[in-house]
């Protein structure tokens, strides 16, 4: 089994702050991490390799700093890492990103045929959940999104069975290899990397592919030019005009506070009062 | 979507190719599940109606279903009419029985190519996101995910899609340049549910799908329906009592359940509490959990981080209990109590119990007075 796992380096959005006066993002010092959702994809690929043999290649498109994310993946057990990096990719939206990644994965396939492509469910900065479906479409692969479990892989029959989270239930799907899987979060637990892998990751080469090496055929489909969407405006959410009405009573007991709160809800929110009356 | 990290381009007036100027009308994909239209599709019809009226075009629903759905599929069209659609495109085929990416992508792409809408909206459900991503790539057009606001640019009729970015700390507005249709997904409960207009009708346009089961690679072996009894319907609950890390230990989460029980409410939670395993994952409210819109949301021991806030700020009335007077949640709650959850929650449970019991024992006329 040869799996390719797409990982993206993202800013840790939990640590992003908006400047209270200028309303701009304070990006300095915000650490870059591997998109957390992609780790579930990586772990699943590693498990298949451990079970069936084969290799796991990780790939990322981004600036040279994104090599750090790939090294992290190597230290967790991935076998090879490729960074698709070129100024021509800058400003890519998901459509242009999936075009570039699909081309690069085809190149990987020329070295060693690819059985499975994995992506995370979504990124925490782009958040579109579109790059996975986009790659599948462009490569003509069967698409399995929101996979919660890989039930069975039969390499000799070129078949795979998975469970997919759907609205109102779980679909058990069977399809043909190669295919693309977007892995649902919390579907597995990421391993701790081993010491030998950590040592190997520090030394191993991360190959950098520019647009030629990545096999890009149509340069109008990458970067800003290949992106049908643009961000026309960025702004901070408007704060609610009024802050909370604080319920406070000097020397009040919890019971007094509770009673006061119920009174204020009844006074200000008749809709809530009506809802409560229905439940009586 | 473009990276918000990329420099913001000043939007120039988009002059559409001749070919794309023919694209007219607003479409809403009508998702259905076990005989009923998904509420998010109705919410989108409400929003789509406004967009269509602004543009002076028709609003259409798109219904795709198996042939055995027969009359039911026409029922979905009727529901779409009652919620504002002028017409529905109806595609029925053997291969559309259960949702699968391949035949649905092909079907929706065919419809778009045949009837050329300028805007196509889908719910940001597991189905909607799967389908939207594939269709947008096939059509080579722009897709904006998880929008919280949709509007029309009066200058050039283009769709302005606003969505949270960086985990909700910022909002950004995305436009699709010289590509059509302009596609967007919206999460359930983000848009308000429109009033239905019983008896309102519209026309149905049927369109076939040239695809046989033998052409389709992926097979559904089984569908394991969620057991309705224990899957919480958080997005549609009218009252939610939610607990956060401030509860301190898993046993204390019982205080949340007790209050919820008295109120007949659903139990919600912040992410750390879910990650610690105190409650099931589908009770998580927020950016990576559910978006909720209850009449009353009681948040206990929750700090009010932006990722939590984006999932619940649509509640009519938010009550926050936190022992830190400077907790961010007090910035946007309607009522706040500074205090310890361990004492305030039981007091609230008691007070609501007394109130509801008293109301129950009052004759209805007196209650209304
Ligand atoms: C990509 C991403 C996605 C995320 N998605 C979500 C999401 O969907 N939903 C979500 O909730 N979070 C999400 N988060 C996490 C979010 O950033 C916050 O970390 C989280 O919401 C905090 O949870 P909390 O308020 O329960 O805990 P804390 O921030 O630890 O707050 C606990 C609060 O309890 C108060 N408290 C402590 N003791 C008491 C007491 N005895 N009585 C009363 N009050 C007390 C404290 O003052 C504090 O305000 C996400 C983060 C990231 C990076
Ligand atoms: N620049 C990138 N490089 C590698 N993989 C990516 C990149 N962008 C997105 N992906 C993959 O696509 C998934 C969905 O991303 P998104 O559509 O941005 O939500 C992610 O979880 C990654 O696995």
Coordinates of N, CA and C and ligand atoms in Angstrom, one line a residue, chain A residues 12-15 36-37 124, chain B residues 167 243-248 269-273 284-290 300-310 321-324 327-329 339-342, ligand 1:
Chain A
X12 N -1.7 28.6 14.5 CA -2.5 28.0 15.5 C -3.6 29.1 15.9
X13 N -4.8 28.9 15.3 CA -5.8 29.9 15.4 C -6.2 30.2 16.8
X14 N -6.0 29.2 17.7 CA -6.4 29.4 19.1 C -5.5 30.6 19.7
X15 N -4.4 30.8 19.1 CA -3.5 31.8 19.7 C -3.5 33.2 18.9
X36 N -4.5 20.4 12.6 CA -4.8 19.3 13.5 C -5.6 18.2 12.8
X37 N -6.5 18.5 11.9 CA -7.3 17.5 11.3 C -6.5 16.6 10.4
X124 N -7.9 24.5 9.5 CA -8.4 25.5 10.5 C -8.2 26.9 10.1
Chain B
X167 N -10.7 31.0 12.8 CA -11.4 30.5 14.0 C -12.5 31.4 14.5
X243 N -22.1 23.3 29.6 CA -21.0 23.4 30.7 C -19.6 23.5 30.1
X244 N -18.7 24.1 30.8 CA -17.3 24.2 30.3 C -16.4 23.7 31.4
X245 N -15.1 24.0 31.1 CA -14.0 23.6 31.9 C -14.1 24.1 33.4
X246 N -14.9 25.2 33.5 CA -15.0 25.8 34.8 C -15.8 24.9 35.8
X247 N -16.4 23.8 35.3 CA -17.1 22.9 36.2 C -16.0 22.1 37.0
X248 N -14.8 22.1 36.6 CA -13.7 21.5 37.4 C -13.5 20.1 37.3
X269 N -21.9 21.6 25.5 CA -20.6 21.6 26.1 C -19.6 22.4 25.3
X270 N -18.5 22.9 26.0 CA -17.4 23.5 25.2 C -16.4 22.4 24.8
X271 N -15.5 22.7 24.0 CA -14.6 21.7 23.4 C -13.7 21.0 24.5
X272 N -13.1 21.7 25.4 CA -12.2 21.0 26.3 C -12.9 19.9 27.1
X273 N -14.2 20.1 27.4 CA -15.0 19.2 28.2 C -15.3 17.9 27.3
X284 N -20.9 19.1 21.4 CA -20.0 20.3 21.4 C -20.6 21.4 20.6
X285 N -20.6 22.6 21.2 CA -21.1 23.8 20.5 C -19.9 24.6 20.1
X286 N -20.0 25.1 18.9 CA -18.9 26.0 18.4 C -18.4 25.8 17.0
X287 N -17.3 26.4 16.7 CA -16.8 26.4 15.4 C -16.6 25.0 14.9
X288 N -16.0 24.1 15.7 CA -15.8 22.7 15.2 C -16.9 21.8 15.8
X289 N -17.9 22.4 16.4 CA -19.0 21.6 16.8 C -20.3 22.0 16.1
X290 N -21.4 22.1 16.9 CA -22.6 22.5 16.3 C -22.9 24.0 16.4
X300 N -22.4 27.7 31.7 CA -21.8 27.7 33.0 C -20.4 27.2 33.0
X301 N -19.5 28.1 33.5 CA -18.1 27.7 33.5 C -17.5 27.7 32.1
X302 N -18.0 28.6 31.2 CA -17.5 28.7 29.9 C -16.9 30.1 29.7
X303 N -15.7 30.2 29.2 CA -15.1 31.5 29.2 C -15.6 32.4 28.0
X304 N -16.1 31.8 27.0 CA -16.7 32.6 25.9 C -15.6 32.8 24.8
X305 N -14.7 31.9 24.6 CA -13.7 32.0 23.5 C -14.5 32.1 22.2
X306 N -13.8 32.8 21.2 CA -14.5 33.1 19.9 C -15.0 31.8 19.3
X307 N -14.2 30.7 19.4 CA -14.6 29.4 18.7 C -15.9 28.9 19.3
X308 N -16.2 29.2 20.6 CA -17.4 28.8 21.2 C -18.5 29.8 20.8
X309 N -18.2 31.0 20.9 CA -19.1 32.1 20.6 C -19.8 32.0 19.3
X310 N -19.0 31.7 18.2 CA -19.6 31.6 16.9 C -20.7 30.6 16.8
X321 N -22.7 32.1 33.6 CA -22.3 32.0 35.0 C -20.8 31.7 35.0
X322 N -20.1 32.6 35.6 CA -18.6 32.5 35.6 C -18.1 33.2 36.9
X323 N -17.1 32.6 37.5 CA -16.5 33.3 38.7 C -15.5 34.4 38.4
X324 N -15.2 34.6 37.1 CA -14.3 35.6 36.7 C -15.1 36.8 36.1
X327 N -14.5 37.6 32.5 CA -14.6 36.6 31.5 C -15.2 37.1 30.2
X328 N -14.6 36.8 29.0 CA -15.2 37.4 27.8 C -16.6 37.1 27.5
X329 N -17.1 36.0 28.1 CA -18.5 35.7 27.8 C -19.5 36.8 28.3
X339 N -20.1 34.1 39.9 CA -20.2 33.2 41.1 C -19.7 31.8 40.7
X340 N -19.8 30.9 41.7 CA -19.3 29.6 41.6 C -20.4 28.7 41.0
X341 N -20.1 28.0 39.9 CA -21.1 27.1 39.3 C -21.6 26.1 40.4
X342 N -20.8 25.7 41.3 CA -21.2 24.6 42.2 C -22.3 25.1 43.1
Ligands
LIG1 C1 -9.5 25.1 15.6 C2 -10.2 25.3 16.9 C3 -11.5 25.0 17.0 C4 -12.2 25.1 18.2 N1 -13.5 24.8 18.3 C5 -14.2 24.9 19.4 C6 -15.6 24.6 19.5 O1 -16.2 24.2 18.5 N2 -16.2 24.8 20.7 C7 -15.6 25.3 21.8 O2 -16.2 25.4 22.8 N3 -14.3 25.5 21.8 C8 -13.5 25.4 20.6 N4 -12.2 25.6 20.6 C9 -11.5 25.9 21.9 C10 -11.7 27.3 22.3 O3 -10.6 28.1 21.8 C11 -11.6 27.4 23.9 O4 -10.3 26.8 24.3 C12 -12.7 26.7 24.6 O5 -13.9 27.1 24.1 C13 -12.6 27.0 26.1 O6 -13.5 26.2 26.8 P1 -14.0 26.6 28.2 O7 -14.6 27.9 28.2 O8 -14.9 25.5 28.7 O9 -12.7 26.6 29.1 P2 -11.8 27.7 29.7 O10 -11.4 28.7 28.6 O11 -10.7 27.1 30.5 O12 -12.8 28.5 30.6 C14 -13.3 28.1 31.8 C15 -14.1 29.2 32.4 O13 -14.7 28.8 33.6 C16 -14.5 29.8 34.6 N5 -14.5 29.1 35.9 C17 -13.5 28.4 36.5 N6 -14.0 27.9 37.7 C18 -15.2 28.3 37.8 C19 -16.2 28.1 38.9 N7 -15.9 27.3 39.9 N8 -17.4 28.6 38.7 C20 -17.7 29.4 37.6 N9 -16.8 29.6 36.6 C21 -15.6 29.0 36.7 C22 -13.2 30.4 34.3 O14 -13.2 31.8 34.8 C23 -13.2 30.4 32.8 O15 -13.8 31.6 32.2 C24 -11.5 25.5 19.4 C25 -10.2 25.9 19.3 C26 -9.5 25.7 18.1 C27 -8.1 26.1 18.0

